[in-house]
Coordinates of C-alpha atoms and ligand atoms in Angstrom, one line a residue:
V1 CA -7.8 10.4 -23.3
L2 CA -10.3 7.7 -22.4
A3 CA -13.9 8.8 -22.6
P4 CA -16.6 7.4 -20.2
G5 CA -17.6 3.9 -21.5
A6 CA -14.1 2.8 -22.0
T7 CA -12.8 -0.3 -20.1
I8 CA -10.0 -0.2 -17.6
G9 CA -8.1 -3.4 -17.1
I10 CA -6.8 -4.0 -13.6
L11 CA -4.3 -6.7 -12.6
G12 CA -5.0 -8.0 -9.1
G13 CA -8.3 -8.8 -7.5
G14 CA -7.9 -7.5 -3.9
Q15 CA -9.5 -4.7 -2.0
L16 CA -7.5 -2.1 -3.8
G17 CA -8.8 -3.3 -7.1
R18 CA -12.3 -3.3 -5.7
M19 CA -12.1 0.3 -4.6
L20 CA -10.4 1.3 -7.9
S21 CA -13.3 -0.4 -9.7
L22 CA -15.9 1.4 -7.7
A23 CA -14.3 4.7 -8.3
A24 CA -14.0 4.0 -12.0
A25 CA -17.7 3.1 -12.2
R26 CA -18.6 6.5 -10.8
L27 CA -16.7 8.2 -13.7
G28 CA -18.6 6.0 -16.2
F29 CA -15.9 3.4 -16.9
D30 CA -16.1 -0.4 -16.8
C31 CA -13.4 -2.4 -15.2
H32 CA -12.1 -5.8 -16.2
I33 CA -10.2 -7.6 -13.4
Y34 CA -7.4 -10.0 -14.1
T35 CA -6.7 -12.3 -11.1
P36 CA -5.8 -15.9 -10.4
E37 CA -8.4 -15.9 -7.6
E38 CA -12.0 -17.1 -8.1
N39 CA -14.6 -14.9 -6.5
S40 CA -12.2 -12.0 -5.8
P41 CA -13.2 -8.8 -3.9
A42 CA -12.5 -6.7 -7.0
A43 CA -14.2 -8.9 -9.6
R44 CA -17.5 -9.0 -7.7
V45 CA -18.0 -5.3 -8.3
S46 CA -16.6 -5.2 -11.8
A47 CA -18.1 -5.5 -15.3
R48 CA -15.8 -8.3 -16.4
Q49 CA -13.1 -10.7 -15.1
T50 CA -10.4 -13.0 -16.2
V51 CA -9.4 -15.7 -13.8
A52 CA -6.0 -16.9 -14.9
A53 CA -2.4 -17.1 -13.7
Y54 CA -0.1 -14.1 -14.1
D55 CA 2.2 -16.1 -16.3
D56 CA -0.6 -17.3 -18.7
E57 CA 0.6 -15.3 -21.7
A58 CA -2.4 -16.3 -23.9
A59 CA -4.9 -15.1 -21.2
L60 CA -2.9 -11.9 -20.8
K61 CA -3.1 -11.3 -24.5
R62 CA -6.8 -11.8 -24.6
F63 CA -7.2 -9.5 -21.6
A64 CA -5.2 -6.8 -23.3
Q65 CA -7.5 -7.0 -26.4
Q66 CA -10.6 -6.4 -24.3
V67 CA -9.4 -3.3 -22.4
D68 CA -8.4 0.2 -23.3
V69 CA -5.7 0.7 -20.7
V70 CA -4.0 -1.6 -18.2
T71 CA -3.1 -0.8 -14.6
F72 CA -2.5 -2.8 -11.5
E73 CA -3.4 -2.9 -7.8
F74 CA -0.8 -5.3 -6.8
E75 CA 2.9 -4.8 -7.0
N76 CA 4.1 -8.3 -7.2
V77 CA 2.8 -8.7 -10.7
P78 CA 5.7 -10.6 -12.5
A79 CA 7.7 -8.3 -14.7
A80 CA 7.2 -10.8 -17.6
A81 CA 3.4 -10.3 -17.4
L82 CA 3.8 -6.6 -17.6
R83 CA 6.2 -7.0 -20.6
A84 CA 3.7 -9.2 -22.4
L85 CA 1.0 -6.6 -21.8
T86 CA 3.2 -3.7 -22.9
G87 CA 4.0 -5.6 -26.1
S88 CA 0.3 -5.9 -26.8
G89 CA 0.1 -2.2 -27.8
K90 CA -2.3 -1.2 -25.1
P91 CA -1.1 1.5 -22.8
V92 CA 0.1 0.2 -19.4
F93 CA 0.2 2.7 -16.5
P94 CA 2.2 2.9 -14.3
Q95 CA 5.0 1.7 -16.6
A96 CA 7.2 -1.3 -15.8
A97 CA 10.1 0.8 -14.4
S98 CA 8.0 1.8 -11.3
L99 CA 7.2 -1.8 -10.6
A100 CA 10.7 -3.2 -11.2
V101 CA 12.3 -0.8 -8.7
A102 CA 9.6 -1.3 -6.0
Q103 CA 9.8 -5.1 -6.3
D104 CA 13.4 -5.3 -4.9
R105 CA 14.2 -3.7 -1.6
V106 CA 17.9 -3.3 -2.5
D107 CA 17.2 -1.6 -5.9
E108 CA 14.7 0.6 -4.1
K109 CA 17.1 1.8 -1.5
E110 CA 19.8 2.3 -4.1
F111 CA 17.3 4.3 -6.1
F112 CA 16.6 6.5 -3.1
A113 CA 20.3 7.0 -2.6
R114 CA 20.7 8.2 -6.2
L115 CA 18.1 10.8 -5.5
A116 CA 19.9 11.9 -2.3
I117 CA 16.9 10.7 -0.2
P118 CA 18.2 9.4 3.1
T119 CA 17.3 5.9 4.3
A120 CA 18.3 3.5 7.2
P121 CA 21.8 2.1 6.6
F122 CA 21.4 -1.1 4.5
A123 CA 23.4 -3.9 3.0
P124 CA 22.5 -6.8 0.6
V125 CA 22.7 -10.2 2.4
N126 CA 23.1 -13.5 0.6
S127 CA 24.9 -15.5 3.3
R128 CA 25.7 -15.8 6.9
A129 CA 29.1 -14.2 6.2
E130 CA 27.5 -11.2 4.6
L131 CA 25.0 -10.9 7.5
D132 CA 27.8 -10.9 10.0
A133 CA 29.7 -8.3 8.0
A134 CA 26.7 -6.0 7.8
L135 CA 26.1 -6.4 11.5
D136 CA 29.8 -5.4 12.1
K137 CA 29.1 -2.3 10.0
F138 CA 26.0 -1.0 11.6
G139 CA 25.3 -3.3 14.5
A140 CA 22.0 -4.4 16.2
P141 CA 19.2 -3.8 16.5
A142 CA 18.5 -4.4 12.8
I143 CA 15.9 -5.9 10.5
L144 CA 16.5 -8.6 8.0
K145 CA 14.0 -8.6 5.1
T146 CA 13.6 -10.6 2.0
R147 CA 14.5 -8.5 -1.1
R148 CA 11.3 -9.5 -2.8
L149 CA 7.7 -10.4 -2.2
G150 CA 7.4 -9.2 1.4
Y151 CA 4.2 -7.4 2.6
D152 CA 2.5 -6.6 6.0
G153 CA 5.6 -7.5 7.9
K154 CA 5.9 -10.9 6.2
G155 CA 9.4 -12.0 5.2
Q156 CA 11.0 -9.9 8.0
A157 CA 12.9 -10.8 11.1
R158 CA 14.2 -8.5 13.8
I159 CA 17.8 -8.9 15.1
M160 CA 17.9 -7.5 18.6
A161 CA 21.4 -8.8 19.3
R162 CA 24.1 -10.6 17.2
E163 CA 23.1 -14.0 18.6
D164 CA 19.7 -13.6 16.8
A165 CA 21.4 -13.7 13.4
P166 CA 21.1 -17.5 12.6
A167 CA 17.4 -17.5 13.8
A168 CA 16.6 -14.5 11.6
L169 CA 18.2 -16.1 8.6
K170 CA 16.2 -19.3 9.2
A171 CA 13.0 -17.3 9.7
I172 CA 13.1 -15.6 6.3
G173 CA 14.2 -18.7 4.5
A174 CA 16.9 -19.1 1.8
H175 CA 16.1 -15.9 -0.1
P176 CA 18.2 -13.0 -1.2
A177 CA 17.8 -10.4 1.6
I178 CA 18.6 -7.0 2.9
L179 CA 19.8 -6.0 6.3
E180 CA 18.5 -2.6 7.5
G181 CA 19.7 -0.7 10.5
F182 CA 16.8 -0.1 12.9
A183 CA 15.3 3.4 12.5
K184 CA 14.6 4.8 16.0
F185 CA 11.9 7.0 14.6
D186 CA 9.5 9.4 16.3
T187 CA 6.7 8.7 13.9
E188 CA 5.9 7.1 10.5
I189 CA 4.3 9.2 7.8
S190 CA 3.4 8.6 4.2
I191 CA 2.7 10.7 1.1
V192 CA 0.1 9.5 -1.4
A193 CA 0.5 11.4 -4.7
A194 CA -0.4 11.2 -8.3
R195 CA 1.2 12.1 -11.6
S196 CA -0.9 12.5 -14.8
R197 CA 0.0 11.4 -18.3
T198 CA 1.0 15.1 -19.0
G199 CA 3.3 15.2 -16.0
E200 CA 0.9 17.2 -13.7
F201 CA 1.7 16.3 -10.0
A202 CA -0.7 16.4 -7.0
A203 CA 0.1 15.2 -3.5
Y204 CA -2.2 14.7 -0.6
Q205 CA -1.2 16.0 2.8
A206 CA 1.2 13.9 4.8
V207 CA -0.5 11.4 7.1
E208 CA 0.7 9.6 10.2
N209 CA 0.7 5.8 10.3
R210 CA 0.8 3.5 13.3
H211 CA 1.7 -0.2 12.7
E212 CA 1.0 -3.2 14.9
D213 CA 2.8 -6.5 14.2
G214 CA 4.1 -5.1 11.0
I215 CA 0.5 -4.3 9.7
L216 CA -0.9 -0.8 9.4
R217 CA -3.4 -0.2 12.1
T218 CA -4.3 3.4 11.9
T219 CA -3.7 6.4 9.7
T220 CA -4.4 9.9 10.9
A221 CA -4.9 12.6 8.3
P222 CA -3.3 15.1 8.4
A223 CA -0.1 14.1 10.2
S224 CA 0.8 16.3 13.2
V225 CA 4.3 17.0 12.0
A226 CA 6.0 20.4 11.3
M227 CA 5.0 21.9 8.0
G228 CA 8.6 21.8 6.8
I229 CA 8.8 18.0 7.3
A230 CA 5.5 17.5 5.4
V231 CA 6.7 19.7 2.5
Q232 CA 10.0 17.9 2.4
A233 CA 8.2 14.5 2.2
Q234 CA 6.1 15.8 -0.7
K235 CA 9.3 17.0 -2.5
Y236 CA 11.0 13.7 -2.1
T237 CA 7.8 12.0 -3.4
Q238 CA 7.7 14.2 -6.5
A239 CA 11.4 13.5 -7.2
I240 CA 10.7 9.8 -7.1
M241 CA 7.8 10.1 -9.4
E242 CA 9.6 12.3 -11.9
A243 CA 12.6 9.9 -11.9
L244 CA 10.3 7.0 -12.8
S245 CA 8.1 9.1 -15.2
H246 CA 5.4 7.5 -13.1
V247 CA 1.8 7.8 -14.2
G248 CA -0.9 7.0 -11.6
V249 CA -0.8 7.1 -7.8
L250 CA 2.3 6.3 -5.9
T251 CA 2.9 6.2 -2.1
V252 CA 6.1 6.7 -0.2
E253 CA 6.5 5.7 3.5
F254 CA 8.9 7.7 5.6
F255 CA 10.4 7.5 9.1
V256 CA 10.5 10.9 10.9
M257 CA 13.7 10.8 12.9
P258 CA 14.2 12.7 16.2
D259 CA 16.3 15.3 14.4
G260 CA 13.5 16.1 12.1
K261 CA 15.1 14.3 9.1
L262 CA 13.1 12.0 6.9
W263 CA 14.3 8.5 6.0
A264 CA 12.5 6.8 3.2
N265 CA 11.4 3.3 4.1
E266 CA 9.7 2.1 0.8
F267 CA 7.4 3.1 -1.9
A268 CA 4.4 1.4 -3.5
P269 CA 3.7 2.2 -7.2
R270 CA 0.0 2.2 -6.5
V271 CA -2.9 3.3 -4.3
H272 CA -2.1 2.5 -0.7
N273 CA -3.8 1.6 2.6
S274 CA -2.6 4.9 4.1
G275 CA -4.6 6.7 1.5
H276 CA -8.0 5.1 2.4
W277 CA -8.9 8.2 4.4
T278 CA -9.2 10.1 1.1
E279 CA -12.5 8.2 0.3
D280 CA -14.2 10.3 3.0
G281 CA -11.8 13.1 3.9
A282 CA -10.5 14.5 0.6
M283 CA -12.1 16.2 -2.4
T284 CA -10.9 13.3 -4.7
S285 CA -10.2 9.8 -3.4
Q286 CA -6.9 8.2 -4.2
F287 CA -8.8 5.6 -6.2
E288 CA -10.5 8.2 -8.4
Q289 CA -7.2 10.0 -8.7
H290 CA -5.5 6.9 -10.0
I291 CA -8.3 6.2 -12.5
R292 CA -8.1 9.9 -13.7
A293 CA -4.3 9.6 -14.1
V294 CA -4.3 6.4 -16.1
A295 CA -7.3 7.5 -18.2
G296 CA -5.5 10.7 -19.2
W297 CA -7.9 12.9 -17.3
P298 CA -6.9 16.0 -15.4
L299 CA -6.1 15.2 -11.7
G300 CA -8.7 16.1 -9.1
S301 CA -8.2 18.3 -6.1
T302 CA -6.3 16.7 -3.2
A303 CA -7.7 19.2 -0.7
I304 CA -8.7 17.8 2.7
V305 CA -12.3 18.3 3.6
S306 CA -12.2 16.6 7.1
K307 CA -9.7 15.4 9.5
V308 CA -9.9 11.6 9.4
E309 CA -8.7 8.6 11.6
M310 CA -8.7 5.5 9.5
T311 CA -8.6 2.2 11.3
N312 CA -8.1 -1.1 9.5
L313 CA -10.4 -4.0 10.4
I314 CA -8.1 -6.9 10.7
G315 CA -9.4 -10.5 11.1
A316 CA -12.2 -10.7 13.6
D317 CA -12.4 -6.9 14.0
A318 CA -14.9 -6.9 11.1
D319 CA -17.3 -9.0 13.1
R320 CA -18.2 -5.8 15.0
W321 CA -19.6 -4.2 11.8
Q322 CA -22.9 -3.4 13.4
S323 CA -21.4 -1.2 16.1
Y324 CA -19.3 0.7 13.4
A325 CA -22.4 1.1 11.2
A326 CA -24.3 2.6 14.2
D327 CA -21.7 5.3 14.8
P328 CA -22.8 8.5 13.0
E329 CA -19.2 9.7 12.8
M330 CA -17.9 6.6 11.0
R331 CA -17.9 5.5 7.4
V332 CA -17.6 1.8 7.1
H333 CA -15.8 0.1 4.2
L334 CA -15.9 -3.7 3.9
Y335 CA -14.1 -5.8 1.3
G336 CA -16.5 -8.7 0.9
K337 CA -13.9 -11.3 2.0
G338 CA -15.6 -14.4 3.4
D339 CA -12.9 -15.8 5.5
A340 CA -11.7 -13.6 8.4
R341 CA -8.3 -15.2 8.9
P342 CA -6.1 -13.6 11.6
G343 CA -4.0 -10.8 10.1
R344 CA -6.2 -10.5 7.0
K345 CA -7.5 -7.0 6.1
M346 CA -11.3 -7.3 6.0
G347 CA -12.2 -3.6 5.8
H348 CA -11.6 -0.2 7.3
V349 CA -13.5 2.5 9.1
N350 CA -12.9 6.3 8.6
R351 CA -13.8 8.3 11.6
L352 CA -14.5 11.9 10.5
F353 CA -13.9 15.1 12.5
P354 CA -15.8 17.6 10.4
R355 CA -15.3 21.3 11.3
K356 CA -18.3 22.3 13.3
Ligands
LIG1 P1 7.9 -2.5 5.6 O1 7.3 -3.8 5.1 O2 9.3 -2.3 5.1 O3 7.1 -1.3 5.3 O4 8.0 -2.6 7.2 C1 6.8 -2.7 7.9 C2 6.9 -1.8 9.2 O5 8.0 -2.4 10.0 C3 7.3 -0.4 9.0 O6 6.3 0.4 8.6 C4 8.0 0.0 10.3 O7 7.0 0.2 11.3 C5 8.7 -1.3 10.6 N1 10.1 -1.2 10.0 C6 10.5 -1.6 8.8 N2 11.8 -1.3 8.6 C7 12.2 -0.7 9.7 C8 13.5 -0.2 10.0 N3 14.6 -0.2 9.2 N4 13.6 0.4 11.3 C9 12.6 0.5 12.1 N5 11.3 0.0 11.8 C10 11.2 -0.6 10.6

């Protein structure tokens, strides 16, 4: 168990690392951020930083020597970096298995299947012939995705009709891919949950997510789905975390189908954008919960204290910070990113609906 004063090492310097670091500070920990990026959102609020590439083994070793536990905010950390850190003797949570499965969309879907968790029909695609065969099997519409390194709708192409196949292959480039049948879902929900070093499990209530252009736009907590659906989603999430012996926060995204069945879309072995509502709407934020789990602390309460609508501030949205700040029902969170490129997540606002 880590006592206050210990140092938590975080791989990745983005907004998730920033919010983890702020939560850790509140519990009396220091954070040391490891990122290839100068002046990162996370490092600017942290005690220490290392700016180095993820494959710089000497820098990784030095980093491990300076921290008491290693975690990550970014799931595309190369497996070799995690192996090097694990070999350093310092605890690494979550362990490499969670990361490895989540990094490959085919492995991830096969993992869901082994746990009897339904998904959209899928097939690995490495060539035009395999794409045609998959389209023969489950038809259009479908989505072609790269197996690795996709996020926020990047590395994805929709196939509305068979004629779109060559353009879709071209759009995602020459990468190993997966074809997924299109899920005609009613809504999208996610479960953010945590598992401690002693195997204690705690899930937040299911939340409803709305995407625009492949990027999360809003999360509503709690989701307005039937209780049975929300409970089933939590059960699937627990099964995933037990199978991985996961320690820390993990998030699973589901499609709610018209027949009330859940199809798992993907999981992230980390805190997640659809959990940002917990900063203002739950007893314990997802960030504090993750820090508690990796530090060997008991998990905090996941009870909801206010209904919340979280909206991401994407690109120029953040320019309206003054009007958000003037709204008494909103909590404003900005990530300290200088350059508001289109599609870039600059911050979020949580609109609270406290019980009167
Ligand atoms: P992903 O990167 O896999 O989370 O995809 C981003 C978003 O694209 C999802 O949250 C859905 O809104 C949509 N999407 C992804 N896969 C599918 C699918 N098989 N069927 C329908 N919509 C999908």
